[in-house]
mmCIF file of C-alpha atoms and ligand atoms in Angstrom:
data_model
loop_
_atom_site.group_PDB
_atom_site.id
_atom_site.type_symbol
_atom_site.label_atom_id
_atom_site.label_comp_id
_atom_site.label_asym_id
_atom_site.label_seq_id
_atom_site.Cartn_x
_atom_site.Cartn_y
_atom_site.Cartn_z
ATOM 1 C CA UNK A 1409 0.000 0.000 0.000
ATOM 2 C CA UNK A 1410 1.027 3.097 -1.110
ATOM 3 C CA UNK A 1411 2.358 5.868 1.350
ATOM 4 C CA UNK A 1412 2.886 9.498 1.147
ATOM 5 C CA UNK A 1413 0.900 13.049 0.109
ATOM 6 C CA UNK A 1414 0.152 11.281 -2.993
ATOM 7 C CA UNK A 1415 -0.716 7.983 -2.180
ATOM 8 C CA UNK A 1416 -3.963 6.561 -3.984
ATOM 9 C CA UNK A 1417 -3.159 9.185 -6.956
ATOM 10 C CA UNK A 1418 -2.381 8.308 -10.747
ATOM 11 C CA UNK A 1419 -0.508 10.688 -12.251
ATOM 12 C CA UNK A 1420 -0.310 10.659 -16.113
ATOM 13 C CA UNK A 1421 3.347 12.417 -17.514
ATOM 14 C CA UNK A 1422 4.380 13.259 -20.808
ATOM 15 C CA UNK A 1423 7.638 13.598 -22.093
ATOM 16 C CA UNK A 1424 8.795 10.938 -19.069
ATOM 17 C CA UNK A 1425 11.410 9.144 -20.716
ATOM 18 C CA UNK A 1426 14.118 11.818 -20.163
ATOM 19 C CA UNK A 1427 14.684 15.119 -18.216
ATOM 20 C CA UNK A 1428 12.094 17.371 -16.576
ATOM 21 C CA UNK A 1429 9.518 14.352 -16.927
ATOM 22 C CA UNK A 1430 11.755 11.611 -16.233
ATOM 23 C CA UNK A 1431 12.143 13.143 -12.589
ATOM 24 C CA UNK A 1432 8.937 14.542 -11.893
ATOM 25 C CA UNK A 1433 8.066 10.492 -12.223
ATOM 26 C CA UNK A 1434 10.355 9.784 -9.657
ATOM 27 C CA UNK A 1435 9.544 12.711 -7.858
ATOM 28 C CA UNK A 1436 5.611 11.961 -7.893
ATOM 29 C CA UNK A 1437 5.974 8.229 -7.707
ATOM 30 C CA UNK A 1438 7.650 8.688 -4.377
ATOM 31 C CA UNK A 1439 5.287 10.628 -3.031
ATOM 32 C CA UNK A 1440 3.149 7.547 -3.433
ATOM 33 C CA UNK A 1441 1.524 8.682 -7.011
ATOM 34 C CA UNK A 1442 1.328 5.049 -9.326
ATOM 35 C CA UNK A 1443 2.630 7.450 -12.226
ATOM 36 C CA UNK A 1444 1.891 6.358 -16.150
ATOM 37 C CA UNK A 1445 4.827 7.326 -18.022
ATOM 38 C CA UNK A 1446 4.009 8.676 -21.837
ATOM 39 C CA UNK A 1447 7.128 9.124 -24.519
ATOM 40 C CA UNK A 1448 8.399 7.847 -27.853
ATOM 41 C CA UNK A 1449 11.718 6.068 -26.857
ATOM 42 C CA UNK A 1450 10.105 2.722 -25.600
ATOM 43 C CA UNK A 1451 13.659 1.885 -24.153
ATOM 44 C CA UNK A 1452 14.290 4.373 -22.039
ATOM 45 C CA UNK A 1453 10.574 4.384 -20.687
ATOM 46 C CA UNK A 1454 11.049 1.414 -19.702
ATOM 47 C CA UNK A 1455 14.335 1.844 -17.812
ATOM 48 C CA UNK A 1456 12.516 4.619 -15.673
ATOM 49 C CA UNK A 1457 10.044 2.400 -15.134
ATOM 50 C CA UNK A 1458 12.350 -0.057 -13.660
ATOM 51 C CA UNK A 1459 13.884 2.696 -11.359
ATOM 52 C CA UNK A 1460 10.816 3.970 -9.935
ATOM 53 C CA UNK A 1461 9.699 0.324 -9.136
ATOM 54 C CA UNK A 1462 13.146 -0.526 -8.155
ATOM 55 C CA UNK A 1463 12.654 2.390 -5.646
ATOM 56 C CA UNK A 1464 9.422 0.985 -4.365
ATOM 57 C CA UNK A 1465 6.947 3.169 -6.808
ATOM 58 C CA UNK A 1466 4.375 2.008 -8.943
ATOM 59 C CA UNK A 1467 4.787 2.638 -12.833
ATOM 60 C CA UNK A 1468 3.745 2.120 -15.856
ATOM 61 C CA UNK A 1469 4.727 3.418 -19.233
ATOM 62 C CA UNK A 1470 2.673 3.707 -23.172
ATOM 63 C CA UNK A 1471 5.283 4.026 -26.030
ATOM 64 C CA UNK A 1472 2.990 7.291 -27.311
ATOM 65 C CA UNK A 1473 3.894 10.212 -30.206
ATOM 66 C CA UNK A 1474 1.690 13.406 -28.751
ATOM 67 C CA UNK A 1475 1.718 14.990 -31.669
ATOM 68 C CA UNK A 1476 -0.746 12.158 -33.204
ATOM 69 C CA UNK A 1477 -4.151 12.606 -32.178
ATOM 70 C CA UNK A 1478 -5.593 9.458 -32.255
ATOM 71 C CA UNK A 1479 -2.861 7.475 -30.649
ATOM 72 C CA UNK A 1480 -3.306 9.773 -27.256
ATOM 73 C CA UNK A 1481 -6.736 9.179 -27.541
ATOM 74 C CA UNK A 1482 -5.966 5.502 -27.429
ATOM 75 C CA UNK A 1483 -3.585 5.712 -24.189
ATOM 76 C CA UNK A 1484 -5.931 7.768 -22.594
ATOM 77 C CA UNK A 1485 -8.498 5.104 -23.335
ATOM 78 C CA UNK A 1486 -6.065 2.477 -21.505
ATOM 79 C CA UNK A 1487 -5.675 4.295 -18.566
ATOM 80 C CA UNK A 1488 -9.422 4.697 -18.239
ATOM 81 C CA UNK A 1489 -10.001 0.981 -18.386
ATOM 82 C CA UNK A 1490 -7.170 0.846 -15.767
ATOM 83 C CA UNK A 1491 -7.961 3.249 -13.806
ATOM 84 C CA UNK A 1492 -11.018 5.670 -14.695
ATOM 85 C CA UNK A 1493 -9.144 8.637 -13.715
ATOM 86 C CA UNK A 1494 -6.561 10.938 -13.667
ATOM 87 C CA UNK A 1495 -5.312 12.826 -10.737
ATOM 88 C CA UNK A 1496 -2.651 14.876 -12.081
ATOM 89 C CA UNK A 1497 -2.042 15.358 -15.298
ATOM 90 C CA UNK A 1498 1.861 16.829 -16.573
ATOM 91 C CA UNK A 1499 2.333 18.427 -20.175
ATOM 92 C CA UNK A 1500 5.847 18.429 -20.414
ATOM 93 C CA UNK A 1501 7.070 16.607 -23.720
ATOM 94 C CA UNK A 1502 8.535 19.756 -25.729
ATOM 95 C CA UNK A 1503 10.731 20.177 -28.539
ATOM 96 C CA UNK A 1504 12.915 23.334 -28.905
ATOM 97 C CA UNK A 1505 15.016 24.109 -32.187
ATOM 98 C CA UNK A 1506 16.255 27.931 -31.852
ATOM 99 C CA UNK A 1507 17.958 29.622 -34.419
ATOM 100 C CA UNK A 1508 18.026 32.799 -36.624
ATOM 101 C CA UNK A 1509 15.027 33.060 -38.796
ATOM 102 C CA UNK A 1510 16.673 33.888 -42.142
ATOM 103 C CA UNK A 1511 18.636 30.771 -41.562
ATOM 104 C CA UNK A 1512 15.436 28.699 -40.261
ATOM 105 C CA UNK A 1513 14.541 25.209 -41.176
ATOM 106 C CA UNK A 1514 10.893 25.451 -42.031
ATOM 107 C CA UNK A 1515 10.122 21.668 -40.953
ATOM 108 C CA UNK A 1516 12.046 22.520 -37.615
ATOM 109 C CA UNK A 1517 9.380 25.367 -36.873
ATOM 110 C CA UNK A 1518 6.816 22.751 -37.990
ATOM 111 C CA UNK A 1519 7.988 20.710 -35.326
ATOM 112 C CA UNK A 1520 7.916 22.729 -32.584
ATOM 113 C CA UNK A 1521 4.267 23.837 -33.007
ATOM 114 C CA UNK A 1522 3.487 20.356 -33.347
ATOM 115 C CA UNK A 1523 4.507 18.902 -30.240
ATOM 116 C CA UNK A 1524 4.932 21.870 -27.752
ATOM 117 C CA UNK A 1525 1.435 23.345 -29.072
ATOM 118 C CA UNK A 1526 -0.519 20.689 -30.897
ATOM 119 C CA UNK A 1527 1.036 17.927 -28.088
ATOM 120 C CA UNK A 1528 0.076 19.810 -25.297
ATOM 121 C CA UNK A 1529 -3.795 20.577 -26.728
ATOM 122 C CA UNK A 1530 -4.148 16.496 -28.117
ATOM 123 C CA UNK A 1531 -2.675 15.713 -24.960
ATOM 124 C CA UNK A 1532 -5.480 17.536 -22.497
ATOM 125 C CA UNK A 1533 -8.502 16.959 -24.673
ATOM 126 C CA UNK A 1534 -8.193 13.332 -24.677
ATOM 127 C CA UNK A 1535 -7.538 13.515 -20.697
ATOM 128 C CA UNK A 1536 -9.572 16.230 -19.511
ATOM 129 C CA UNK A 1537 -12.578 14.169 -18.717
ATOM 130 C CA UNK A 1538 -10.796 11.479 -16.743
ATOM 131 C CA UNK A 1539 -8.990 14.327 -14.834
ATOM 132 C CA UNK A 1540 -12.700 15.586 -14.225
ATOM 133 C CA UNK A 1541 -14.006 12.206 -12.898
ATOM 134 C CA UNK A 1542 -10.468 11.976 -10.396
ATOM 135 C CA UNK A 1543 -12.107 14.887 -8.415
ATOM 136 C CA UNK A 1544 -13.362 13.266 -5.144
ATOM 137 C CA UNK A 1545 -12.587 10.097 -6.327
ATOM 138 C CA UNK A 1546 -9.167 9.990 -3.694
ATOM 139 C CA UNK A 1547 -8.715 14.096 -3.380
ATOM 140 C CA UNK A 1548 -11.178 17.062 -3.863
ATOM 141 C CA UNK A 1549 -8.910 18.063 -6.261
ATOM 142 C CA UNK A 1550 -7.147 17.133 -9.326
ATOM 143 C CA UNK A 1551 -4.083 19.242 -11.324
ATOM 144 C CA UNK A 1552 -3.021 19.482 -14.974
ATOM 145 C CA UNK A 1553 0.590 21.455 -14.917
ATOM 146 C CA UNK A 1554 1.387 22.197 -18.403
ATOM 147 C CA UNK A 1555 5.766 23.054 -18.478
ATOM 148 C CA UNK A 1556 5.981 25.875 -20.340
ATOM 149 C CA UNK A 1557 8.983 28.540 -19.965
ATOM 150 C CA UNK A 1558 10.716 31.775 -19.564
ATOM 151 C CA UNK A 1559 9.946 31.350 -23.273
ATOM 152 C CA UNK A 1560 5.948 31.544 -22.417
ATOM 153 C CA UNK A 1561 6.515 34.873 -20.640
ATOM 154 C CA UNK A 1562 9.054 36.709 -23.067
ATOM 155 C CA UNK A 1563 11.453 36.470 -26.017
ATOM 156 C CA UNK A 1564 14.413 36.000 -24.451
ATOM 157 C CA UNK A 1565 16.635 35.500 -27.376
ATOM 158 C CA UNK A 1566 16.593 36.612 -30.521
ATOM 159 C CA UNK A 1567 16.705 32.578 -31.540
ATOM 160 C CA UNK A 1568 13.938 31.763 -29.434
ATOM 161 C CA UNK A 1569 11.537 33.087 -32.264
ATOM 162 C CA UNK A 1570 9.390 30.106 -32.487
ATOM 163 C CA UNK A 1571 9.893 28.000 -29.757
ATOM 164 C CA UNK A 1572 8.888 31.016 -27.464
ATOM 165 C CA UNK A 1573 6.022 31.647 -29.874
ATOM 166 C CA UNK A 1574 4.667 28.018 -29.039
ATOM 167 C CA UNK A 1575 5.520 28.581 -25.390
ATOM 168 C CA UNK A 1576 3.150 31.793 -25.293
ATOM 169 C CA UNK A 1577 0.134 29.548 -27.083
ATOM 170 C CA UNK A 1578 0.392 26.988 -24.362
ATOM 171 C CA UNK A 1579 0.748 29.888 -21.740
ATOM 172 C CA UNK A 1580 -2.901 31.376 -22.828
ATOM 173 C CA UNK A 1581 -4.025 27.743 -23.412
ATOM 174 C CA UNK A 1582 -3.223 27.207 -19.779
ATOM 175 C CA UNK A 1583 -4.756 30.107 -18.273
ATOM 176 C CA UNK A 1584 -8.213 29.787 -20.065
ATOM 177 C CA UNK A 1585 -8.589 25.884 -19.229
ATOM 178 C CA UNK A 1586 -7.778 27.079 -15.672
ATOM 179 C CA UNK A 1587 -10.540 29.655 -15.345
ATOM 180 C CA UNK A 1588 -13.314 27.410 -17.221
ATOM 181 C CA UNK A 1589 -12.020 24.709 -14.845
ATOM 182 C CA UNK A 1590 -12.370 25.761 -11.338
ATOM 183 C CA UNK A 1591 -15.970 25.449 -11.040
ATOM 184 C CA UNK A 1592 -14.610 21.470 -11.553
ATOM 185 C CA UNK A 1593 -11.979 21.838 -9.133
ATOM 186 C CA UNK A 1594 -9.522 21.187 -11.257
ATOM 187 C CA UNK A 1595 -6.170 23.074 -10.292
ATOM 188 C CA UNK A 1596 -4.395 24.168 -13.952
ATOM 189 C CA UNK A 1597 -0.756 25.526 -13.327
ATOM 190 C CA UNK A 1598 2.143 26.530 -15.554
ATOM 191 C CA UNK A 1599 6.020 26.090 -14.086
ATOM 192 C CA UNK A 1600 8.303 28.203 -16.378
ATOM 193 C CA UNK A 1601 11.727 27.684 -16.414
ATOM 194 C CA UNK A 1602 14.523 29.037 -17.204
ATOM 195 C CA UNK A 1603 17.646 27.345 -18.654
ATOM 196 C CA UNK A 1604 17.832 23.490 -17.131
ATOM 197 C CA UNK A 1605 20.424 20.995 -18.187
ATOM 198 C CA UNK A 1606 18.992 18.202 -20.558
ATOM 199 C CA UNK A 1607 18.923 16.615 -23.696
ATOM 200 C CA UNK A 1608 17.241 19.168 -25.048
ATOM 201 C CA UNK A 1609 20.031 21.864 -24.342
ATOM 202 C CA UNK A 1610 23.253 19.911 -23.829
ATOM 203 C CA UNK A 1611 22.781 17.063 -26.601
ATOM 204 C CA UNK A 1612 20.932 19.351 -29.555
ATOM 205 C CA UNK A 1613 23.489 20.560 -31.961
ATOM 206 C CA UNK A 1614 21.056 23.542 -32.371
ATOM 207 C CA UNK A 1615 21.015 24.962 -28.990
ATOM 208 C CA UNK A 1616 23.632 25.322 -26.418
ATOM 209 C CA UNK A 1617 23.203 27.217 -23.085
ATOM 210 C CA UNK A 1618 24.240 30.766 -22.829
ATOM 211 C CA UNK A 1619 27.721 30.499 -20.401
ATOM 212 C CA UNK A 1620 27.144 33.795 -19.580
ATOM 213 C CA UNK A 1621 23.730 32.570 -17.671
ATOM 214 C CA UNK A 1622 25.772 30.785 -14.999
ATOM 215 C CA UNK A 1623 24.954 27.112 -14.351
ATOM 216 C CA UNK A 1624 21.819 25.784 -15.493
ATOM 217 C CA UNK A 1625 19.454 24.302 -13.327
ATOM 218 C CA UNK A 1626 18.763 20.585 -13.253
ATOM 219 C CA UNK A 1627 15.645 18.580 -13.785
ATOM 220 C CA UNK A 1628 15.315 17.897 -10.318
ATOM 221 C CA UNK A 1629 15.042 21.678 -9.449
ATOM 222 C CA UNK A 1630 11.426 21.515 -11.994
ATOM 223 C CA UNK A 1631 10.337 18.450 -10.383
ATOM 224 C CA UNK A 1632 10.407 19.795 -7.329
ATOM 225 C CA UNK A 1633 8.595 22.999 -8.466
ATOM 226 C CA UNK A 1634 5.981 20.502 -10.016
ATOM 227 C CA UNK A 1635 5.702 18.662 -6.927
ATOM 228 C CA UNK A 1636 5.122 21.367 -4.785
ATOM 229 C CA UNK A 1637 1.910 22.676 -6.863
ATOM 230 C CA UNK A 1638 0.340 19.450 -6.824
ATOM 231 C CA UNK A 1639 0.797 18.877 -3.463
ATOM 232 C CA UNK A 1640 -0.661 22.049 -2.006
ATOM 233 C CA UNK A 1641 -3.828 22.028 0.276
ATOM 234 C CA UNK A 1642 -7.181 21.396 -1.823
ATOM 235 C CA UNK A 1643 -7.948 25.736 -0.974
ATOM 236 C CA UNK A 1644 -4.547 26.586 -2.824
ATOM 237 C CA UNK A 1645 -4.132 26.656 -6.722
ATOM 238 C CA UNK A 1646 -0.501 27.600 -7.401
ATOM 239 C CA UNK A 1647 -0.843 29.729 -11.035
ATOM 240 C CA UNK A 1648 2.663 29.952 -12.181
ATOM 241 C CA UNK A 1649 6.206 28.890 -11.455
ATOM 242 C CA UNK A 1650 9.014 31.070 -12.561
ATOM 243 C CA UNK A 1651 12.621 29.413 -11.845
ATOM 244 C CA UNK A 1652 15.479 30.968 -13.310
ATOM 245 C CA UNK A 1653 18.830 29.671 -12.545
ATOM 246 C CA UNK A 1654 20.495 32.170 -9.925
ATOM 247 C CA UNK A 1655 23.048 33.719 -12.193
ATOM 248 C CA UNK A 1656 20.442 34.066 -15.487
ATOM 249 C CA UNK A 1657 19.561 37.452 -16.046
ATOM 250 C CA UNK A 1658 17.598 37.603 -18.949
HETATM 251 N N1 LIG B 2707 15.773 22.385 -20.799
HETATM 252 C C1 LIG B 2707 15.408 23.659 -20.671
HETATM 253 O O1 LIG B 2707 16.252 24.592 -20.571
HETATM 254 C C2 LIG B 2707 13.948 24.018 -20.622
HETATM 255 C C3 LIG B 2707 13.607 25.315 -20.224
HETATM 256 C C4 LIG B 2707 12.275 25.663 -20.181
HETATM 257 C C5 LIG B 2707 11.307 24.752 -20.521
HETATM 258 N N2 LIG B 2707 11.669 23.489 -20.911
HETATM 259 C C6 LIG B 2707 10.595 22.562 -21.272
HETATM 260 O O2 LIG B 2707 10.699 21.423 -20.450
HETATM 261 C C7 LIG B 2707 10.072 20.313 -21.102
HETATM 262 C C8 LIG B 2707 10.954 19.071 -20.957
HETATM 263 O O3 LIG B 2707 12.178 19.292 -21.614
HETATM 264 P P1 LIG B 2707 13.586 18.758 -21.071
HETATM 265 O O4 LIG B 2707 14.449 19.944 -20.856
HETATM 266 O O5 LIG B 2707 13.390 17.791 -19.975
HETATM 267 O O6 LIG B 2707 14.171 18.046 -22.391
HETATM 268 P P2 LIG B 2707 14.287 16.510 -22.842
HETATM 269 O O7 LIG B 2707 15.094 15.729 -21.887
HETATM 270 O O8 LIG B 2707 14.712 16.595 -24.265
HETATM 271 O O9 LIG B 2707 12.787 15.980 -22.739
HETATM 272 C C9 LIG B 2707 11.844 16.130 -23.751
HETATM 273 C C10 LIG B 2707 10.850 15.010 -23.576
HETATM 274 O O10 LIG B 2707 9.784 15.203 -24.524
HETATM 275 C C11 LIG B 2707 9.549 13.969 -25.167
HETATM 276 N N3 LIG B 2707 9.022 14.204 -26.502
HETATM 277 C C12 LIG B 2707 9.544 14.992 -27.477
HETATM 278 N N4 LIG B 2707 8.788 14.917 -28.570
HETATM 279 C C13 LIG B 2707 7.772 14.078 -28.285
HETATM 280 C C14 LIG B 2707 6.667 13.591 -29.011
HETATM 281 N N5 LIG B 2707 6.448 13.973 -30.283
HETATM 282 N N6 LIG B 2707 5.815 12.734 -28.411
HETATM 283 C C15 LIG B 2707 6.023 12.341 -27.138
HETATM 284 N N7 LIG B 2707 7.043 12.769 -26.391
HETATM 285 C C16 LIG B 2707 7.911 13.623 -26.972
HETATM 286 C C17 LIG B 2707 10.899 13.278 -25.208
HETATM 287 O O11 LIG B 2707 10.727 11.858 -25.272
HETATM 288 P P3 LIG B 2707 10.928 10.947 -26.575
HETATM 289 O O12 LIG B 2707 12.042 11.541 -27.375
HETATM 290 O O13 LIG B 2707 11.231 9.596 -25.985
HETATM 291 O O14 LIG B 2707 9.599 10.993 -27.263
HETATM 292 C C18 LIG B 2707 11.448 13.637 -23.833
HETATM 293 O O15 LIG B 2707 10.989 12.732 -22.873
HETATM 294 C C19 LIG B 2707 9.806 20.765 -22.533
HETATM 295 O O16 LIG B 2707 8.447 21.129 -22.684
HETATM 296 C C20 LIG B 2707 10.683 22.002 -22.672
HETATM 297 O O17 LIG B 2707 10.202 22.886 -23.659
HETATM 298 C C21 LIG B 2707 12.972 23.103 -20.958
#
């Protein structure tokens, strides 16, 4: 039997099988959360499956592209038979391809709307009625935390043309599903960070961190951000997350 402030929850995460979503899985999961890991890389879902397990969690993982519509559906549609709910819901799968615009890859902007816009919105249709029915069901709540960015709030490179435009979609996305959503009691936050160390910013041959920001953050650092919004007393909806690594200015 599960223990901790999440215990009895399922938490549904996308993006899991690296990164910000990899620990937020190990983050929720040991707060007693059985988590349901979504992601492309079947491999290395299943290796953080093993971990969490390994650590005592419950896990489970669906091999899932977010940008295709009808294959959410269909995990969401597992997880129902499973479990008929979901508790906490966490957009985080994201792509990011920065670069000058005269010198921009049309298919790479493509991309980018594609899974950090279109993802995010296939993503929380298919789910929003299970997150519905998870209200009472173990708390009086339930959360979907969309990971958007500094990106959502401002342009804060000249590169970031398009990924920050996607960012600012899913930042107004976010903020009308959270005010048609509270008469549900469903809590709808945003965490926006700053520059974290990943795959997406240390192994991309199109974006490398600003040295001049100082050290970036680390996944843990969002997790925690993410954990501490969805663990909050049912009376308190955190809104937004801003974490900038100490030494980045923009
Ligand atoms: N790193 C930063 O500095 C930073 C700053 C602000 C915001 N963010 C945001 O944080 C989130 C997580 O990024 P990260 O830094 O943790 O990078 P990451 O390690 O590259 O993680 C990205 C995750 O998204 C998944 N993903 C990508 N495309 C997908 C698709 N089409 N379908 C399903 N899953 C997909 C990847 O899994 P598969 O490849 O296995 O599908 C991976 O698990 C993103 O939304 C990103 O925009 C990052």
């Amino acid at each position: 039997m599960a223990t901790g402030r999440l215990a009895g929850t399922v938490a549904v995460i996308t993006g899991a099988s690296s990164g910000i979503g990899e620990a937020t899985a190990h983050a929720l999961a040991r707060e007693g959360s059985t988590v349901v890991l979504l992601a492309r890389r079947s491999d290395r879902l299943a290796a953080v499956v093993d971990a969490i397990e390994s650590d005592g969690g419950q896990a489970r993982s669906h091999q899932v592209d977010v940008t295709d519509a009808s294959a959410v559906t269909e995990v969401m549609r597992a997880v129902d038979e499973e479990f008929g709910r979901i508790d906490i819901l966490v957009n985080n799968a994201g792509y990011l391809a920065n670069g000058p615009a005269l010198e921009a890859d049309l298919g790479d902007w493509q991309r980018m709307v594609d899974v950090n816009v279109t993802g995010v919105l296939n993503t929380t249709h298919a789910a929003l009625s299970l997150v519905t029915q998870a209200v009472g069901h173990t708390r009086g709540v339930a959360d979907i935390v969309t990971v958007s960015s500094l990106a959502g709030r401002r342009v804060p490179t000249l590169e970031s043309n398009v990924y920050s435009a996607t960012k600012h979609a899913v930042t107004a996305f976010s903020e009308a599903i959270r005010r048609e959503l509270v008469a549900k009691h469903v809590r709808v936050g945003l965490v926006e960070p700053g520059i974290v160390r990943s795959e997406m910013t240390t192994g991309g041959e199109k974006y490398a961190p600003d040295a001049t920001q100082g050290d970036p953050l680390v996944a843990e650092d969002i997790a925690d951000a993410i954990l501490y919004i969805v663990t909050r007393p049912e009376h308190v909806a955190v809104g937004e997350i801003v974490i900038r690594p100490s030494e980045q200015e923009r």
